[in-house]
Each structure stands twice: as C-alpha cells, then as structure tokens.
Short mmCIF file of C-alpha atoms in Angstrom, two decimals:
data_model
loop_
_atom_site.label_atom_id
_atom_site.label_comp_id
_atom_site.label_asym_id
_atom_site.label_seq_id
_atom_site.Cartn_x
_atom_site.Cartn_y
_atom_site.Cartn_z
CA UNK L 22 30.79 -8.41 1.20
CA UNK L 23 31.32 -5.00 2.34
CA UNK L 24 28.51 -4.49 4.80
CA UNK L 25 28.59 -0.63 4.69
CA UNK L 26 27.81 -0.69 1.02
CA UNK L 27 24.73 -2.02 1.42
CA UNK L 28 21.17 -1.03 2.61
CA UNK L 29 18.24 -2.68 4.42
CA UNK L 30 14.58 -1.82 3.67
CA UNK L 31 11.83 -3.17 5.80
CA UNK L 32 8.25 -3.05 4.75
CA UNK L 33 5.18 -3.80 6.99
CA UNK L 34 2.65 -5.17 4.67
CA UNK L 35 -0.87 -6.03 5.44
CA UNK L 36 -0.25 -9.89 6.02
CA UNK L 37 3.73 -9.95 5.69
CA UNK L 38 6.54 -8.02 7.09
CA UNK L 39 9.52 -8.25 4.63
CA UNK L 40 13.07 -7.31 5.09
CA UNK L 41 15.84 -7.09 2.04
CA UNK L 42 19.47 -6.36 2.23
CA UNK L 43 20.67 -4.89 -1.01
CA UNK L 44 24.13 -4.46 -2.47
CA UNK L 45 25.01 -0.84 -4.03
CA UNK L 46 23.49 -1.43 -7.41
CA UNK L 47 20.21 -2.49 -5.85
CA UNK L 48 20.83 -6.27 -6.07
CA UNK L 49 19.16 -8.43 -3.42
CA UNK L 50 21.67 -10.12 -1.24
CA UNK L 51 19.48 -11.48 1.33
CA UNK L 52 15.87 -11.38 2.72
CA UNK L 53 13.65 -12.25 5.81
CA UNK L 54 9.93 -12.32 6.37
CA UNK L 55 7.32 -12.61 9.22
CA UNK L 56 3.73 -13.37 8.35
CA UNK L 57 0.93 -11.42 10.53
CA UNK L 58 -2.62 -10.63 10.18
CA UNK L 59 -4.69 -7.67 11.29
CA UNK L 60 -7.36 -8.25 13.88
CA UNK L 61 -10.85 -6.84 14.04
CA UNK L 62 -11.25 -5.81 17.56
CA UNK L 63 -14.04 -3.69 19.18
CA UNK L 64 -15.28 -2.62 15.38
CA UNK L 65 -11.69 -1.63 14.55
CA UNK L 66 -9.30 -3.23 12.17
CA UNK L 67 -5.73 -3.15 14.21
CA UNK L 68 -2.46 -4.47 14.76
CA UNK L 69 -1.45 -4.41 18.54
CA UNK L 70 1.70 -2.97 19.78
CA UNK L 71 2.91 -6.40 20.73
CA UNK L 72 2.29 -7.48 17.04
CA UNK L 73 4.05 -4.46 15.75
CA UNK L 74 7.26 -5.09 17.80
CA UNK L 75 7.45 -8.84 17.42
CA UNK L 76 7.03 -8.73 13.79
CA UNK L 77 9.59 -6.25 13.36
CA UNK L 78 12.19 -8.14 15.59
CA UNK L 79 11.33 -11.55 13.74
CA UNK L 80 11.58 -10.29 10.31
CA UNK L 81 14.85 -8.65 11.14
CA UNK L 82 16.04 -11.97 12.66
CA UNK L 83 15.16 -14.01 9.53
CA UNK L 84 17.00 -11.36 7.58
CA UNK L 85 20.07 -11.93 9.82
CA UNK L 86 19.84 -15.64 9.74
CA UNK L 87 19.72 -15.78 5.81
CA UNK L 88 22.61 -13.42 5.79
CA UNK L 89 24.70 -15.82 8.03
CA UNK L 90 23.59 -18.90 6.12
CA UNK L 91 24.47 -17.50 2.60
CA UNK L 92 27.48 -15.49 3.39
CA UNK L 93 28.87 -17.03 6.69
CA UNK L 94 28.84 -13.53 8.39
CA UNK L 95 26.98 -12.11 11.02
CA UNK L 96 24.80 -9.03 10.19
CA UNK L 97 26.59 -6.22 12.38
CA UNK L 98 25.86 -2.90 10.47
CA UNK L 99 24.68 -1.61 6.88
CA UNK L 100 25.14 1.71 4.95
CA UNK L 101 21.56 2.92 5.39
CA UNK L 102 18.14 1.80 6.71
CA UNK L 103 14.75 2.50 5.34
CA UNK L 104 11.17 1.68 6.98
CA UNK L 105 8.02 1.31 5.06
CA UNK L 106 4.48 0.46 5.88
CA UNK L 107 0.81 0.59 4.76
CA UNK L 108 -0.02 4.11 4.25
CA UNK L 109 -2.46 6.23 6.27
CA UNK L 110 -4.02 5.11 9.33
CA UNK L 111 -3.85 6.47 13.04
CA UNK L 112 -1.03 6.17 15.44
CA UNK L 113 -1.72 8.60 18.39
CA UNK L 114 0.97 8.84 21.06
CA UNK L 115 1.09 10.93 24.33
CA UNK L 116 4.38 12.81 25.56
CA UNK L 117 5.84 9.95 26.74
CA UNK L 118 5.55 7.92 23.35
CA UNK L 119 2.44 5.44 24.76
CA UNK L 120 -0.26 4.53 22.30
CA UNK L 121 -3.47 6.30 23.45
CA UNK L 122 -5.71 3.95 21.23
CA UNK L 123 -5.02 0.69 19.35
CA UNK L 124 -3.47 1.55 16.13
CA UNK L 125 -6.55 2.26 13.21
CA UNK L 126 -5.21 0.74 9.89
CA UNK L 127 -6.01 2.31 6.57
CA UNK L 128 -8.55 -0.67 6.21
CA UNK L 129 -11.24 1.04 8.61
CA UNK L 130 -14.02 3.08 7.04
CA UNK L 131 -14.90 4.91 10.45
CA UNK L 132 -13.88 8.13 9.38
CA UNK L 133 -16.28 8.82 6.25
CA UNK L 134 -18.15 11.37 7.81
CA UNK L 135 -15.27 13.34 8.76
CA UNK L 136 -13.58 12.68 5.35
CA UNK L 137 -16.64 14.29 3.42
CA UNK L 138 -16.67 17.32 5.72
CA UNK L 139 -12.91 17.84 5.38
CA UNK L 140 -13.33 17.62 1.55
CA UNK L 141 -15.84 20.23 1.61
CA UNK L 142 -13.81 22.44 3.74
CA UNK L 143 -10.70 22.16 1.86
CA UNK L 144 -12.11 21.57 -1.79
CA UNK L 145 -9.81 18.61 -1.83
CA UNK L 146 -10.68 14.97 -1.80
CA UNK L 147 -9.79 13.62 1.82
CA UNK L 148 -10.08 9.71 1.82
CA UNK L 149 -11.60 8.09 5.05
CA UNK L 150 -8.46 6.07 5.72
CA UNK L 151 -6.08 9.40 5.78
CA UNK L 152 -4.72 10.18 9.19
CA UNK L 153 -6.20 13.66 9.15
CA UNK L 154 -9.79 12.16 8.65
CA UNK L 155 -9.41 9.70 11.29
CA UNK L 156 -8.40 12.63 13.72
CA UNK L 157 -11.27 14.86 12.83
CA UNK L 158 -13.59 11.67 13.41
CA UNK L 159 -12.02 11.33 17.00
CA UNK L 160 -12.60 15.05 17.63
CA UNK L 161 -16.33 14.93 16.04
CA UNK L 162 -16.98 11.99 18.72
CA UNK L 163 -15.47 13.69 21.55
CA UNK L 164 -12.82 10.82 22.04
CA UNK L 165 -11.16 11.46 25.12
CA UNK L 166 -7.80 10.52 24.25
CA UNK L 167 -7.57 13.35 21.64
CA UNK L 168 -6.65 16.16 24.07
CA UNK L 169 -3.61 14.00 25.17
CA UNK L 170 -2.14 13.62 21.74
CA UNK L 171 1.50 14.87 21.55
CA UNK L 172 2.39 12.96 18.17
CA UNK L 173 0.33 11.68 15.50
CA UNK L 174 1.98 9.49 12.87
CA UNK L 175 1.52 6.55 10.61
CA UNK L 176 2.83 2.90 11.12
CA UNK L 177 6.20 3.73 9.17
CA UNK L 178 6.71 6.78 11.28
CA UNK L 179 6.01 4.93 14.37
CA UNK L 180 8.79 2.44 13.68
CA UNK L 181 11.04 5.16 12.58
CA UNK L 182 10.49 7.06 15.91
CA UNK L 183 11.04 3.81 18.07
CA UNK L 184 14.49 2.98 16.13
CA UNK L 185 15.85 6.61 15.42
CA UNK L 186 13.83 9.07 18.15
CA UNK L 187 13.13 11.18 15.03
CA UNK L 188 9.43 12.49 14.35
CA UNK L 189 9.82 12.47 10.63
CA UNK L 190 8.30 10.69 7.53
CA UNK L 191 8.64 11.12 3.74
CA UNK L 192 6.67 13.49 1.79
CA UNK L 193 4.76 10.77 0.01
CA UNK L 194 3.95 9.22 3.43
CA UNK L 195 3.08 12.55 4.80
CA UNK L 196 0.98 13.23 1.70
CA UNK L 197 -1.33 10.49 3.00
CA UNK L 198 -1.82 12.03 6.08
CA UNK L 199 -2.79 15.47 5.11
CA UNK L 200 -2.56 17.56 1.70
CA UNK L 201 0.94 18.63 0.61
CA UNK L 202 1.67 22.20 -1.11
CA UNK L 203 3.00 21.17 -4.41
CA UNK L 204 5.25 24.48 -4.55
CA UNK L 205 6.80 24.01 -0.75
CA UNK L 206 6.79 20.18 -0.44
CA UNK L 207 5.43 20.63 3.13
CA UNK L 208 1.77 20.56 4.54
CA UNK L 209 -0.42 22.85 2.81
CA UNK L 210 -0.61 25.98 5.26
CA UNK L 211 -3.88 27.10 3.94
CA UNK L 212 -5.71 24.02 4.71
CA UNK L 213 -3.74 23.84 8.37
CA UNK L 214 -5.42 27.42 9.16
CA UNK L 215 -8.80 25.88 8.11
CA UNK L 216 -8.39 22.76 10.21
CA UNK L 217 -6.93 24.73 13.15
CA UNK L 218 -10.14 27.25 13.05
CA UNK L 219 -12.58 24.03 13.43
CA UNK L 220 -14.53 24.49 16.47
CA UNK L 221 -13.49 21.28 18.01
CA UNK L 222 -9.95 21.91 17.45
CA UNK L 223 -10.16 25.31 19.21
CA UNK L 224 -10.78 23.24 22.50
CA UNK L 225 -7.24 21.25 22.22
CA UNK L 226 -4.13 22.03 23.56
CA UNK L 227 -2.24 21.71 20.41
CA UNK L 228 -2.08 22.95 16.88
CA UNK L 229 -2.05 20.56 13.97
CA UNK L 230 1.38 21.47 12.85
CA UNK L 231 2.73 20.59 16.30
CA UNK L 232 1.56 16.90 16.08
CA UNK L 233 2.29 16.00 12.73
CA UNK L 234 5.59 14.45 11.63
CA UNK L 235 8.18 16.55 9.80
CA UNK L 236 8.16 16.43 6.19
CA UNK L 237 11.40 15.35 4.53
CA UNK L 238 12.02 14.49 0.67
CA UNK L 239 13.88 11.32 -0.73
CA UNK L 240 17.71 11.63 -0.13
CA UNK L 241 17.41 13.60 3.21
CA UNK L 242 18.96 12.20 6.26
CA UNK L 243 16.15 11.09 8.77
CA UNK L 244 18.08 10.14 11.87
CA UNK L 245 20.40 7.39 13.05
CA UNK L 246 19.90 4.18 14.80
CA UNK L 247 20.03 4.67 18.62
CA UNK L 248 21.44 2.20 21.05
CA UNK L 249 17.92 1.58 22.22
CA UNK L 250 16.78 0.97 18.65
CA UNK L 251 19.51 -1.38 17.86
CA UNK L 252 18.58 -3.57 20.51
CA UNK L 253 14.87 -3.51 19.77
CA UNK L 254 15.69 -4.27 16.19
CA UNK L 255 18.49 -6.97 17.09
CA UNK L 256 18.09 -8.21 20.75
CA UNK L 257 21.09 -10.37 20.43
CA UNK L 258 23.29 -6.93 20.31
CA UNK L 259 25.16 -7.61 17.32
CA UNK L 260 23.78 -4.51 15.32
CA UNK L 261 25.54 -1.59 15.81
CA UNK L 262 24.01 2.05 16.59
CA UNK L 263 24.55 5.01 14.46
CA UNK L 264 23.17 3.52 11.25
CA UNK L 265 21.68 6.50 9.11
CA UNK L 266 17.95 6.13 8.21
CA UNK L 267 16.06 7.78 5.14
CA UNK L 268 12.70 9.41 5.57
CA UNK L 269 9.98 6.43 5.96
CA UNK L 270 7.77 5.99 3.17
CA UNK L 271 4.26 4.32 2.51
CA UNK L 272 3.87 1.40 0.28
CA UNK L 273 2.54 3.76 -2.41
CA UNK L 274 6.04 5.63 -2.20
CA UNK L 275 8.03 2.22 -2.38
CA UNK L 276 5.88 0.99 -5.28
CA UNK L 277 6.70 3.90 -7.32
CA UNK L 278 10.56 3.55 -7.01
CA UNK L 279 10.22 -0.40 -7.31
CA UNK L 280 8.63 0.19 -10.49
CA UNK L 281 10.91 3.06 -11.79
CA UNK L 282 7.66 5.38 -12.11
CA UNK L 283 8.69 8.51 -10.42
CA UNK L 284 8.44 10.68 -13.68
CA UNK L 285 5.45 12.55 -15.29
CA UNK L 286 3.40 10.42 -17.69
CA UNK L 287 4.49 7.22 -15.94
CA UNK L 288 2.32 5.09 -13.56
CA UNK L 289 2.23 2.06 -11.44
CA UNK L 290 -0.04 -0.72 -10.04
CA UNK L 291 0.89 -2.11 -6.83
CA UNK L 292 -1.35 -5.56 -6.17
CA UNK L 293 -1.27 -7.42 -2.76
CA UNK L 294 -3.97 -7.34 -0.13
CA UNK L 295 -4.97 -4.04 -1.57
CA UNK L 296 -4.44 -2.67 -5.03
CA UNK L 297 -3.67 0.79 -5.99
CA UNK L 298 -2.60 2.54 -9.31
CA UNK L 299 -0.68 5.81 -9.57
CA UNK L 300 0.14 8.18 -12.13
CA UNK L 301 2.56 10.91 -12.15
CA UNK L 302 0.97 14.08 -13.25
CA UNK L 303 1.88 16.96 -15.20
CA UNK L 304 -1.67 18.67 -14.51
CA UNK L 305 -4.18 18.42 -11.89
CA UNK L 306 -7.44 16.70 -12.33
CA UNK L 307 -10.18 19.63 -13.39
CA UNK L 308 -12.43 18.27 -10.57
CA UNK L 309 -12.34 16.83 -7.02
CA UNK L 310 -13.27 13.24 -7.42
CA UNK L 311 -13.98 10.68 -4.34
CA UNK L 312 -12.27 7.98 -6.44
CA UNK L 313 -8.95 9.69 -6.80
CA UNK L 314 -6.59 10.86 -4.18
CA UNK L 315 -3.85 13.30 -4.76
CA UNK L 316 -0.63 12.51 -3.16
CA UNK L 317 3.31 12.88 -4.14
CA UNK L 318 6.11 10.57 -5.09
CA UNK L 319 8.80 10.39 -2.61
CA UNK L 320 10.31 13.49 -4.14
CA UNK L 321 7.44 15.59 -4.16
CA UNK L 322 5.79 15.43 -7.40
CA UNK L 323 1.95 15.54 -7.76
CA UNK L 324 0.54 11.89 -8.16
CA UNK L 325 -2.87 10.74 -8.77
CA UNK L 326 -3.86 7.58 -6.82
CA UNK L 327 -6.66 5.40 -7.08
CA UNK L 328 -6.69 2.91 -3.79
CA UNK L 329 -8.70 0.04 -3.46
CA UNK L 330 -9.06 -1.80 -0.16
CA UNK L 331 -9.52 -5.35 -1.68
CA UNK L 332 -7.25 -7.18 -4.26
CA UNK L 333 -5.93 -10.92 -3.49
CA UNK L 334 -7.40 -11.92 0.09
CA UNK L 335 -10.28 -13.77 -1.87
CA UNK L 336 -8.20 -15.20 -4.32
CA UNK L 337 -5.95 -16.33 -1.53
CA UNK L 338 -8.95 -17.80 0.46
CA UNK L 339 -10.01 -19.90 -2.44
CA UNK L 340 -6.26 -20.97 -3.30
CA UNK L 341 -6.27 -22.25 0.59
CA UNK L 342 -9.39 -24.24 -0.05
CA UNK L 343 -8.16 -25.74 -3.59
CA UNK L 344 -4.94 -26.74 -1.70
CA UNK L 345 -6.85 -28.61 1.09
CA UNK L 346 -9.21 -30.32 -1.13
CA UNK L 347 -6.10 -31.86 -3.09
CA UNK L 348 -5.05 -32.96 0.19
CA UNK L 349 -8.04 -34.81 0.85
CA UNK L 350 -6.95 -36.92 -2.13
CA UNK L 351 -3.42 -37.26 -0.97
CA UNK L 352 -1.95 -34.64 -3.21
CA UNK L 353 0.85 -32.55 -1.72
CA UNK L 354 0.49 -29.26 -3.70
CA UNK L 355 2.65 -26.45 -2.93
CA UNK L 356 0.94 -22.84 -2.85
CA UNK L 357 3.21 -21.53 -5.42
CA UNK L 358 2.43 -24.36 -7.82
CA UNK L 359 -1.31 -24.21 -6.95
CA UNK L 360 -1.32 -20.47 -7.95
CA UNK L 361 0.85 -21.13 -11.18
CA UNK L 362 -1.42 -23.67 -12.66
CA UNK L 363 -4.70 -22.26 -11.78
CA UNK L 364 -3.82 -18.86 -13.01
CA UNK L 365 -2.52 -20.33 -16.37
CA UNK L 366 -5.56 -22.29 -16.62
CA UNK L 367 -7.59 -19.24 -16.56
CA UNK L 368 -6.33 -18.48 -19.89
CA UNK L 369 -8.45 -20.93 -21.24
CA UNK L 370 -11.34 -19.28 -20.21
CA UNK L 371 -13.91 -16.60 -21.95
CA UNK L 372 -12.57 -13.16 -22.31
CA UNK L 373 -15.47 -12.05 -20.43
CA UNK L 374 -15.39 -14.68 -17.81
CA UNK L 375 -18.54 -16.07 -19.41
CA UNK L 376 -20.62 -14.18 -17.36
CA UNK L 377 -19.42 -15.22 -14.00
CA UNK L 378 -18.91 -12.45 -11.73
CA UNK L 379 -17.07 -12.35 -8.50
CA UNK L 380 -17.07 -9.98 -5.52
CA UNK L 381 -13.50 -10.00 -3.98
CA UNK L 382 -14.51 -7.47 -1.11
CA UNK L 383 -13.25 -9.01 2.15
CA UNK L 384 -13.66 -5.42 3.62
CA UNK L 385 -15.49 -2.62 2.89
CA UNK L 386 -14.53 -0.45 -0.46
CA UNK L 387 -14.69 3.21 -0.53
CA UNK L 388 -14.27 3.33 -4.58
CA UNK L 389 -17.83 1.68 -4.94
CA UNK L 390 -19.47 2.68 -1.68
CA UNK L 391 -19.76 -0.72 -0.31
CA UNK L 392 -19.55 -0.40 3.66
CA UNK L 393 -18.72 -4.26 4.83
CA UNK L 394 -16.83 -7.33 3.17
CA UNK L 395 -19.16 -9.27 1.51
CA UNK L 396 -17.14 -11.75 -1.02
CA UNK L 397 -19.47 -13.72 -3.21
CA UNK L 398 -19.76 -15.07 -6.70
CA UNK L 399 -22.76 -14.14 -8.87
CA UNK L 400 -23.73 -15.38 -12.26
CA UNK L 401 -27.09 -15.99 -14.28
CA UNK L 402 -28.24 -19.41 -14.73
CA UNK L 403 -26.95 -18.98 -18.87
CA UNK L 404 -23.54 -18.23 -17.27
CA UNK L 405 -20.39 -20.34 -18.59
CA UNK L 406 -19.43 -21.66 -14.95
CA UNK L 407 -16.12 -23.41 -15.65
CA UNK L 408 -13.13 -23.64 -13.23
CA UNK L 409 -11.02 -21.48 -15.93
CA UNK L 410 -14.07 -19.01 -15.78
CA UNK L 411 -14.30 -18.97 -11.99
CA UNK L 412 -10.50 -18.25 -11.47
CA UNK L 413 -10.48 -15.79 -14.30
CA UNK L 414 -13.17 -13.92 -12.81
CA UNK L 415 -11.38 -13.98 -9.52
CA UNK L 416 -8.47 -12.24 -10.86
CA UNK L 417 -10.51 -9.75 -12.89
CA UNK L 418 -12.33 -8.89 -9.79
CA UNK L 419 -9.08 -8.14 -8.04
CA UNK L 420 -8.58 -5.40 -10.68
CA UNK L 421 -12.30 -4.37 -11.56
CA UNK L 422 -12.60 -1.61 -8.78
CA UNK L 423 -9.24 -0.23 -9.86
CA UNK L 424 -10.45 -0.10 -13.10
CA UNK L 425 -13.49 1.96 -12.51
CA UNK L 426 -11.43 4.64 -10.84
CA UNK L 427 -8.63 4.80 -13.27
CA UNK L 428 -10.95 5.08 -16.18
CA UNK L 429 -12.00 8.48 -14.51
CA UNK L 430 -8.41 9.55 -14.70
CA UNK L 431 -7.31 8.17 -17.82
CA UNK L 432 -10.66 8.59 -19.99
CA UNK L 433 -12.61 11.35 -18.40
CA UNK L 434 -9.68 13.47 -17.52
CA UNK L 435 -7.38 12.43 -20.03
CA UNK L 436 -4.37 12.59 -17.80
CA UNK L 437 -1.50 11.04 -19.93
CA UNK L 438 -0.07 7.69 -19.05
CA UNK L 439 2.24 6.01 -21.82
CA UNK L 440 3.08 3.12 -19.53
CA UNK L 441 2.11 1.27 -16.37
CA UNK L 442 4.62 -0.56 -14.39
CA UNK L 443 3.20 -3.63 -12.32
CA UNK L 444 4.49 -5.40 -9.29
CA UNK L 445 3.39 -7.31 -6.37
CA UNK L 446 2.61 -11.04 -5.86
CA UNK L 447 -0.36 -11.08 -8.35
CA UNK L 448 2.51 -10.90 -11.33
CA UNK L 449 4.55 -13.64 -10.31
CA UNK L 450 3.00 -16.02 -12.96
CA UNK L 451 4.29 -14.62 -15.92
CA UNK L 452 1.69 -13.87 -18.90
CA UNK L 453 -1.58 -14.01 -16.76
CA UNK L 454 -2.31 -11.05 -14.52
CA UNK L 455 0.11 -8.69 -16.38
CA UNK L 456 -2.25 -9.35 -19.69
CA UNK L 457 -5.44 -9.13 -17.83
CA UNK L 458 -4.13 -5.75 -16.39
CA UNK L 459 -3.28 -4.37 -19.79
CA UNK L 460 -6.75 -5.36 -20.79
CA UNK L 461 -8.11 -3.57 -18.05
CA UNK L 462 -6.14 -0.20 -18.19
CA UNK L 463 -6.19 -0.46 -22.25
CA UNK L 464 -2.39 0.55 -21.76
CA UNK L 465 0.90 -0.97 -22.02
CA UNK L 466 1.88 -2.87 -18.81
CA UNK L 467 5.53 -3.39 -17.95
CA UNK L 468 6.77 -5.92 -15.13
CA UNK L 469 10.29 -5.85 -13.91
CA UNK L 470 12.31 -8.69 -13.10
CA UNK L 471 12.22 -7.19 -9.48
CA UNK L 472 8.47 -7.38 -9.61
CA UNK L 473 8.24 -9.90 -6.86
CA UNK L 474 10.44 -8.28 -4.41
CA UNK L 475 7.89 -5.37 -3.83
CA UNK L 476 8.06 -2.63 -1.46
CA UNK L 477 10.81 -3.70 0.88
CA UNK L 478 13.08 -3.91 -1.97
CA UNK L 479 11.94 0.02 -3.02
CA UNK L 480 12.51 1.06 0.50
CA UNK L 481 15.95 -0.42 0.45
CA UNK L 482 16.70 1.52 -2.80
CA UNK L 483 15.46 4.84 -1.01
CA UNK L 484 17.74 4.18 1.47
CA UNK L 485 20.60 3.66 -0.84
CA UNK L 486 19.87 6.65 -2.70
CA UNK L 487 19.77 8.73 0.61
CA UNK L 488 23.75 7.98 0.98
CA UNK L 489 24.51 7.98 -2.70
CA UNK L 490 25.24 11.73 -3.18
CA UNK L 491 22.67 11.74 -6.36
CA UNK L 492 20.63 14.91 -6.51
CA UNK L 493 17.73 13.52 -8.56
CA UNK L 494 15.90 10.47 -7.61
CA UNK L 495 14.73 9.79 -11.37
CA UNK L 496 18.36 10.15 -12.41
CA UNK L 497 19.53 7.85 -9.60
CA UNK L 498 17.06 5.05 -10.65
CA UNK L 499 17.72 5.20 -14.27
CA UNK L 500 21.60 5.35 -14.15
CA UNK L 501 22.00 3.19 -11.08
CA UNK L 502 19.14 0.64 -10.32
CA UNK L 503 17.32 0.13 -13.53
CA UNK L 504 20.04 0.62 -16.20
CA UNK L 505 20.18 -2.74 -18.25
CA UNK L 506 17.52 -4.52 -16.25
CA UNK L 507 15.28 -6.87 -18.00
CA UNK L 508 11.68 -5.85 -18.36
CA UNK L 509 8.69 -7.58 -20.03
CA UNK L 510 5.93 -5.40 -21.56
CA UNK L 511 2.54 -6.49 -22.79
CA UNK L 512 0.41 -4.61 -25.19
CA UNK L 513 -3.36 -4.61 -24.34
CA UNK L 514 -4.97 -7.20 -26.45
CA UNK L 515 -8.34 -5.87 -28.31
CA UNK L 516 -10.09 -8.95 -27.66
CA UNK L 517 -9.03 -9.00 -23.94
CA UNK L 518 -9.94 -5.12 -23.74
CA UNK L 519 -13.22 -5.89 -24.87
CA UNK L 520 -13.68 -8.91 -22.44
CA UNK L 521 -12.78 -6.94 -19.45
CA UNK L 522 -14.89 -3.83 -20.41
CA UNK L 523 -18.07 -6.43 -20.60
CA UNK L 524 -16.99 -7.87 -17.17
CA UNK L 525 -16.70 -4.50 -15.60
CA UNK L 526 -20.07 -3.43 -17.00
CA UNK L 527 -21.50 -6.64 -15.35
CA UNK L 528 -19.64 -6.18 -12.20
CA UNK L 529 -21.08 -2.55 -12.17
CA UNK L 530 -24.74 -3.69 -12.46
CA UNK L 531 -23.87 -6.07 -9.60
CA UNK L 532 -22.96 -3.42 -7.20
CA UNK L 533 -26.63 -2.73 -5.76
CA UNK L 534 -26.63 -6.51 -5.08
CA UNK L 535 -23.41 -6.10 -3.32
CA UNK L 536 -24.15 -3.06 -1.56
CA UNK L 537 -27.60 -4.73 -0.48
CA UNK L 538 -25.39 -7.85 1.00
CA UNK L 539 -23.12 -5.41 2.65
CA UNK L 540 -25.96 -3.88 4.62
CA UNK L 541 -27.34 -7.24 5.87
CA UNK L 542 -26.65 -8.17 9.58
CA UNK L 543 -24.76 -11.40 9.30
CA UNK L 544 -23.97 -11.72 13.11
#
C-alpha cells in the first residue's frame, strides 16, 4: 500500500468520533473510532477541551492500530487529511488560543432570542444553533468573555487550528456560522455590516470579519500538519508533519459528499443522533421559513436544510433496555442483531403504527417549538399496542419532525428533488428505514453501499479531492468515487405513504401535549 495515495477523514459526531483511511478510488482501507458523549453542565450541552483532545488521539490510535493489524505497516503518512464535526455551535478563543468559555454545541437552544432578532435584521433565517446566534446571545447578555474574543470558530475549525495552525473552514461549514453570498462564496458583506452596526458590537474591540474563519471552497488547500499537530494526533511520533489538509467541513457537507448529492435537484438525508435533510436548489424559497436553513454544498451551491435535533437517541435507549431484558434471561444478544431483528419485526406492524405515537425528543426541538427533551409514548386506549407497532412508531418518530419541515420545501415551495440519498446508521438494516423514509418524503430514496461509512468517509473523499487535480467536485464524485458503485433505490409505496401521513397527522396533534410536558419542571 502506498500511503501517499491514501487520505484520512476524521469526523466528530455526537456520540462517536470516527476515522477512515481511504485509497485513491475512495475504497475504505482501515478505520478507527472512539465513543464519547456530550455533557449538560451549568445549563449548557458541551464537550470539554479534554474530551476533544482525548477523543482525537484515541480515534487516530484506533485507526493506526487497524492499519498495523491489517497491513502490517505503521501509519506514518498519508496524501491528505480532512477534519469534520457537528456543524454550528460556538468555540470562542482568546489571542493565545485558549477557550474563553466551554464549547457550546449545536444542541443548545440558548440563543433563540438572538436568532429571532438576527432573522428580522437580515431578512434571512438564522437558527439558534448557528455560531452568529450564539455570539449575539452572548453580546445581548453582556457576557464578559466576548470582548476578549480573537477567533470564533466551530469544532471542526478548532481541530483544524490545533493541527495546522490555520484559521479556515470550508464554505459549507462557514454557511452554518454566518450567511454566505452565493455570488462570492464568502460571508455576506451586507449582513456583516448590519451586524457590525449593532450597538453591542460597537463596544467591542473587533469587527465580525476579523474573528471569523477564512472561507475556502472544496478542493483548495487549508494548511499542512505542523510538528506540534503531528505529535498531538500521534504522540508516538510516527506521523510525519507536512501532510496537506483540505478545508474542514461540517457533517452536512460530508453527508452530501458521502451520498453524491451535490448537484441541483438532488438531496440527502443524514440520520444519526440528529437528522437532517438537504436539497440542492436551483431557486431560493419565496418566503423565509424558520423550519428551513439556507446553507451551501462544499463547493458553494445553495442548499435548503431541515435540521432536527433528535433522531436515534431514543431508539438507542430502548434497544439498550431490550438487550438488558434479554440478559436477565441469559440471552447474549449483540446490539447489531437486536437492531436488525426488531427493525425487521416492525415491518409486520400497521402502516400508521396502529395509533401508537412516539416522541423521540431527548433534547429540545426547534422545528416544532419544544424547549426541552421529553421522550414519551402516547396512545389512545383503542390503539393497537404491539411490539411491531411500538418499534415502528419509534422509527417513524425519528423521521416525523424532518417530514414536517421537508413538506414545506417540497410541497409548499415546490422545490424540485428527483431523488434523495440516505446515509447513517439508521439505514444499516436493509429494507426498513429506507422504505419508511421513501414513504415519509413521498420521494424515491437511494442508499449507497457506503451508507454505513457516513461522514468520516465523506471527509476522506474531500481530502482526496483536494489533491486530485479535478476542477469540479460533482465531476470528481461521478467519475472517480461513485462510478459503478452499487445502489439500492426504493420507490414510495402508496400504502406506506398514506400510513406515514396519518402518523404525522397524529404526531402533530400530540405536539401541545409534548410542549406542555416540556415546560414541566421535572427536577
């Protein structure tokens, strides 16, 4: 194996950090991972600096060990590296590069007041999880650290800084920090001027443009691994400095790449701890909708995004409980087998889940106006409460909020989407979640053979692209990465479409109950 023809992609997900080593055609050669979990500290969802560094090292060490075990060689170099992470959030650094406050993740709803005011000022929807909303929220609340900010970035941008010393992010990642001008591919200057004119900003020793990362499109160089970065990533000292880095991207961008959905009229759904659907547009929506975020592809095309905070966490919690139940009877059931069996069993349930409604909100949900996580199961006494319907309802619930937002885009606005590509762990069991998603969106859904690889693989592909010499990202994906790859496409089943519509109607009717529970003090 020629290591110089490979690339490494590392993605920080909500519950797992994953790294993959890919060959020049995108084939996965080795992988590594590290499990972590966010913490709710002083009212903020966060990962500590120690969590981030420990996870980065452990994930890389696991990849390195896999390379040694599989090929008998030590990982000393690679052709390129790409860093990805959960989009949005707030990492504020002083001039020495120290964190001024704990990392505030996308999962926080603290900045809703700021987001609403910025949306009005910009006439452009600013979600509460965006970096600019977090910054304005801190300004509005007079937080002491704000005047000391020298650099404002995301988790991916922070890792990029640690490893390369460069203050840069990809355009897709940047579009989740501050609105991007479609014509220039840079931060919207008019909106920057509006923000700089806000009274609280006038008191600061910085302008917004001075503290935001540099914006780079896919394919450009975003720095090189420094000596300090190499030792941080690989304390054993085997990894050589000087490896080129591509622009860091968020999980939305890597999801588009991993599903080959970067051209107009295509879309993708990424399902993990959170779930989001994205459609690459040839026209903008006529109206500003709070349910629709406008971001970009890694090469700068406009994208409508429906982002939901909650997807698989509640399913995972129930699966863990079912596994422990089996253990009480001496059954050694693997997690993988448990998911497969129960997911397939759900197919025997009713198309509308028999009136069983699940709420999967383990955290607040902006799309439906729910402030706090309140997972629950709701049903009338006449509901058909069976195991199949219960599991089916939990899977439907992981998609229901996404459907509410995507219906605005696809039905009300009539944005064209001929095919949705799906990826993420939810789709590992064939013929289940993919069928349900096709019904929910009433659109053909395609799953690629790389669906289970997810964002780390997509990031590795962007790293390969950055040193490939190709001028067009869509052309590179079509000709090099996805050429001849096996796909499975499911057409929407009219019976399932009607069943999912009925389920979503009941889910919507239950929202007042969920909001009331969300407002209750359960401490």
